[in-house]
Amino acid sequence: MSETVVFSQLSRKFIDENDATPDAAQQVVYYSLAIGHHLGVIDCLEAALSCPWDDYLAWISTLEEGSTARRKMEGVPKYGEIVIDANHIAMLANAFDAALGGQTPTQQAWTKTLLGMLHDIHQESAIYLMVRRLRD
């Protein structure tokens, strides 16, 4: 059995509707989407980065021991998944940027990809990442 860690990024949202929304209620639907109330709203996540389990553990071990960023990323082994949102951008970006010098070329590539995804969240705070441990 092989294990992988997958970073999935919010790519779009849609409303799960069994019936057409009446015109009079359409503005309420748009408002709900805009303010983030998830009443029948489905998030579509798209895999953006994946790495083998042991390599993930080695990668996050390059973060400063005891740091908030490392504890955040250690949530994957502890809980099986974590969410990264706008509240985590600065903390993770600073930590991974600081760790770049001590990383292998593969780890550096993952870090640069993650930094790009964090930048996307900074540009659009509705975007978030779901990081999950998957077993084949």
mmCIF file with all atom_site columns, N, CA and C in Angstrom, residues 6 9 24 29 34-35 44 48 52 61 63 71-72 82-83 90 93 95 104 111-112 118 122-123 126 128:
data_model
loop_
_atom_site.group_PDB
_atom_site.id
_atom_site.type_symbol
_atom_site.label_atom_id
_atom_site.label_alt_id
_atom_site.label_comp_id
_atom_site.label_asym_id
_atom_site.label_entity_id
_atom_site.label_seq_id
_atom_site.pdbx_PDB_ins_code
_atom_site.Cartn_x
_atom_site.Cartn_y
_atom_site.Cartn_z
_atom_site.occupancy
_atom_site.B_iso_or_equiv
_atom_site.pdbx_formal_charge
_atom_site.auth_seq_id
_atom_site.auth_comp_id
_atom_site.auth_asym_id
_atom_site.auth_atom_id
_atom_site.pdbx_PDB_model_num
ATOM 1  N N  . VAL A 1 6   ? -1.897  14.920 -0.910 1.00 0.00 ? 6   VAL A N  1
ATOM 2  C CA . VAL A 1 6   ? -2.402  15.693 -2.042 1.00 0.00 ? 6   VAL A CA 1
ATOM 3  C C  . VAL A 1 6   ? -2.908  17.046 -1.555 1.00 0.00 ? 6   VAL A C  1
ATOM 4  N N  . GLN A 1 9   ? -6.823  22.432 -4.461 1.00 0.00 ? 9   GLN A N  1
ATOM 5  C CA . GLN A 1 9   ? -7.147  23.854 -4.389 1.00 0.00 ? 9   GLN A CA 1
ATOM 6  C C  . GLN A 1 9   ? -8.574  24.083 -4.875 1.00 0.00 ? 9   GLN A C  1
ATOM 7  N N  . ALA A 1 24  ? -36.957 35.859 -8.452 1.00 0.00 ? 24  ALA A N  1
ATOM 8  C CA . ALA A 1 24  ? -37.015 36.704 -7.255 1.00 0.00 ? 24  ALA A CA 1
ATOM 9  C C  . ALA A 1 24  ? -35.991 36.272 -6.208 1.00 0.00 ? 24  ALA A C  1
ATOM 10 N N  . VAL A 1 29  ? -29.352 34.038 -3.806 1.00 0.00 ? 29  VAL A N  1
ATOM 11 C CA . VAL A 1 29  ? -28.345 33.022 -4.116 1.00 0.00 ? 29  VAL A CA 1
ATOM 12 C C  . VAL A 1 29  ? -26.999 33.695 -4.361 1.00 0.00 ? 29  VAL A C  1
ATOM 13 N N  . ALA A 1 34  ? -21.550 35.229 -2.369 1.00 0.00 ? 34  ALA A N  1
ATOM 14 C CA . ALA A 1 34  ? -20.598 36.313 -2.131 1.00 0.00 ? 34  ALA A CA 1
ATOM 15 C C  . ALA A 1 34  ? -20.128 36.362 -0.688 1.00 0.00 ? 34  ALA A C  1
ATOM 16 N N  . ILE A 1 35  ? -21.016 36.094 0.264  1.00 0.00 ? 35  ILE A N  1
ATOM 17 C CA . ILE A 1 35  ? -20.618 36.189 1.664  1.00 0.00 ? 35  ILE A CA 1
ATOM 18 C C  . ILE A 1 35  ? -20.158 34.852 2.229  1.00 0.00 ? 35  ILE A C  1
ATOM 19 N N  . CYS A 1 44  ? -15.671 22.801 -5.500 1.00 0.00 ? 44  CYS A N  1
ATOM 20 C CA . CYS A 1 44  ? -14.977 21.877 -6.394 1.00 0.00 ? 44  CYS A CA 1
ATOM 21 C C  . CYS A 1 44  ? -13.477 22.040 -6.171 1.00 0.00 ? 44  CYS A C  1
ATOM 22 N N  . ALA A 1 48  ? -3.587  19.992 -6.992 1.00 0.00 ? 48  ALA A N  1
ATOM 23 C CA . ALA A 1 48  ? -2.606  20.943 -7.500 1.00 0.00 ? 48  ALA A CA 1
ATOM 24 C C  . ALA A 1 48  ? -1.169  20.517 -7.189 1.00 0.00 ? 48  ALA A C  1
ATOM 25 N N  . PRO A 1 52  ? 4.806   11.826 -2.362 1.00 0.00 ? 52  PRO A N  1
ATOM 26 C CA . PRO A 1 52  ? 4.775   10.589 -1.579 1.00 0.00 ? 52  PRO A CA 1
ATOM 27 C C  . PRO A 1 52  ? 4.858   10.898 -0.079 1.00 0.00 ? 52  PRO A C  1
ATOM 28 N N  . SER A 1 61  ? 9.836   18.511 7.614  1.00 0.00 ? 61  SER A N  1
ATOM 29 C CA . SER A 1 61  ? 10.880  18.528 8.646  1.00 0.00 ? 61  SER A CA 1
ATOM 30 C C  . SER A 1 61  ? 11.921  19.612 8.378  1.00 0.00 ? 61  SER A C  1
ATOM 31 N N  . LEU A 1 63  ? 11.055  22.651 7.972  1.00 0.00 ? 63  LEU A N  1
ATOM 32 C CA . LEU A 1 63  ? 10.520  23.835 8.655  1.00 0.00 ? 63  LEU A CA 1
ATOM 33 C C  . LEU A 1 63  ? 11.082  23.886 10.073 1.00 0.00 ? 63  LEU A C  1
ATOM 34 N N  . ARG A 1 71  ? 3.855   22.874 12.979 1.00 0.00 ? 71  ARG A N  1
ATOM 35 C CA . ARG A 1 71  ? 2.727   22.225 13.663 1.00 0.00 ? 71  ARG A CA 1
ATOM 36 C C  . ARG A 1 71  ? 1.509   22.151 12.747 1.00 0.00 ? 71  ARG A C  1
ATOM 37 N N  . LYS A 1 72  ? 1.287   23.204 11.982 1.00 0.00 ? 72  LYS A N  1
ATOM 38 C CA . LYS A 1 72  ? 0.162   23.209 11.036 1.00 0.00 ? 72  LYS A CA 1
ATOM 39 C C  . LYS A 1 72  ? 0.314   22.064 10.041 1.00 0.00 ? 72  LYS A C  1
ATOM 40 N N  . ILE A 1 82  ? -5.711  18.686 6.572  1.00 0.00 ? 82  ILE A N  1
ATOM 41 C CA . ILE A 1 82  ? -5.734  20.049 7.105  1.00 0.00 ? 82  ILE A CA 1
ATOM 42 C C  . ILE A 1 82  ? -6.325  20.968 6.039  1.00 0.00 ? 82  ILE A C  1
ATOM 43 N N  . VAL A 1 83  ? -6.771  22.133 6.470  1.00 0.00 ? 83  VAL A N  1
ATOM 44 C CA . VAL A 1 83  ? -7.232  23.174 5.558  1.00 0.00 ? 83  VAL A CA 1
ATOM 45 C C  . VAL A 1 83  ? -6.274  24.348 5.695  1.00 0.00 ? 83  VAL A C  1
ATOM 46 N N  . ALA A 1 90  ? 0.583   34.181 5.588  1.00 0.00 ? 90  ALA A N  1
ATOM 47 C CA . ALA A 1 90  ? 1.850   34.799 5.999  1.00 0.00 ? 90  ALA A CA 1
ATOM 48 C C  . ALA A 1 90  ? 2.714   33.820 6.779  1.00 0.00 ? 90  ALA A C  1
ATOM 49 N N  . ALA A 1 93  ? 3.970   31.051 4.302  1.00 0.00 ? 93  ALA A N  1
ATOM 50 C CA . ALA A 1 93  ? 4.859   31.618 3.277  1.00 0.00 ? 93  ALA A CA 1
ATOM 51 C C  . ALA A 1 93  ? 6.218   31.970 3.883  1.00 0.00 ? 93  ALA A C  1
ATOM 52 N N  . ALA A 1 95  ? 7.619   30.723 6.608  1.00 0.00 ? 95  ALA A N  1
ATOM 53 C CA . ALA A 1 95  ? 8.310   29.514 7.058  1.00 0.00 ? 95  ALA A CA 1
ATOM 54 C C  . ALA A 1 95  ? 8.894   28.727 5.890  1.00 0.00 ? 95  ALA A C  1
ATOM 55 N N  . THR A 1 104 ? 16.038  19.995 -0.620 1.00 0.00 ? 104 THR A N  1
ATOM 56 C CA . THR A 1 104 ? 16.506  19.352 -1.856 1.00 0.00 ? 104 THR A CA 1
ATOM 57 C C  . THR A 1 104 ? 15.836  20.050 -3.038 1.00 0.00 ? 104 THR A C  1
ATOM 58 N N  . THR A 1 111 ? 7.929   23.580 -2.594 1.00 0.00 ? 111 THR A N  1
ATOM 59 C CA . THR A 1 111 ? 7.785   24.836 -1.853 1.00 0.00 ? 111 THR A CA 1
ATOM 60 C C  . THR A 1 111 ? 7.359   25.961 -2.786 1.00 0.00 ? 111 THR A C  1
ATOM 61 N N  . LYS A 1 112 ? 7.984   26.043 -3.947 1.00 0.00 ? 112 LYS A N  1
ATOM 62 C CA . LYS A 1 112 ? 7.621   27.104 -4.901 1.00 0.00 ? 112 LYS A CA 1
ATOM 63 C C  . LYS A 1 112 ? 6.183   26.941 -5.388 1.00 0.00 ? 112 LYS A C  1
ATOM 64 N N  . LEU A 1 118 ? -0.347  29.811 -2.210 1.00 0.00 ? 118 LEU A N  1
ATOM 65 C CA . LEU A 1 118 ? -0.586  30.788 -1.144 1.00 0.00 ? 118 LEU A CA 1
ATOM 66 C C  . LEU A 1 118 ? -0.806  32.179 -1.733 1.00 0.00 ? 118 LEU A C  1
ATOM 67 N N  . HIS A 1 122 ? -3.968  34.721 -1.386 1.00 0.00 ? 122 HIS A N  1
ATOM 68 C CA . HIS A 1 122 ? -3.807  36.139 -1.053 1.00 0.00 ? 122 HIS A CA 1
ATOM 69 C C  . HIS A 1 122 ? -4.579  37.015 -2.044 1.00 0.00 ? 122 HIS A C  1
ATOM 70 N N  . GLN A 1 123 ? -4.559  36.638 -3.310 1.00 0.00 ? 123 GLN A N  1
ATOM 71 C CA . GLN A 1 123 ? -5.250  37.401 -4.355 1.00 0.00 ? 123 GLN A CA 1
ATOM 72 C C  . GLN A 1 123 ? -6.769  37.243 -4.249 1.00 0.00 ? 123 GLN A C  1
ATOM 73 N N  . ALA A 1 126 ? -11.334 33.721 -1.069 1.00 0.00 ? 126 ALA A N  1
ATOM 74 C CA . ALA A 1 126 ? -12.308 32.616 -1.086 1.00 0.00 ? 126 ALA A CA 1
ATOM 75 C C  . ALA A 1 126 ? -11.626 31.286 -1.421 1.00 0.00 ? 126 ALA A C  1
ATOM 76 N N  . TYR A 1 128 ? -9.047  28.236 -1.008 1.00 0.00 ? 128 TYR A N  1
ATOM 77 C CA . TYR A 1 128 ? -8.377  27.561 0.095  1.00 0.00 ? 128 TYR A CA 1
ATOM 78 C C  . TYR A 1 128 ? -7.795  26.255 -0.401 1.00 0.00 ? 128 TYR A C  1
#
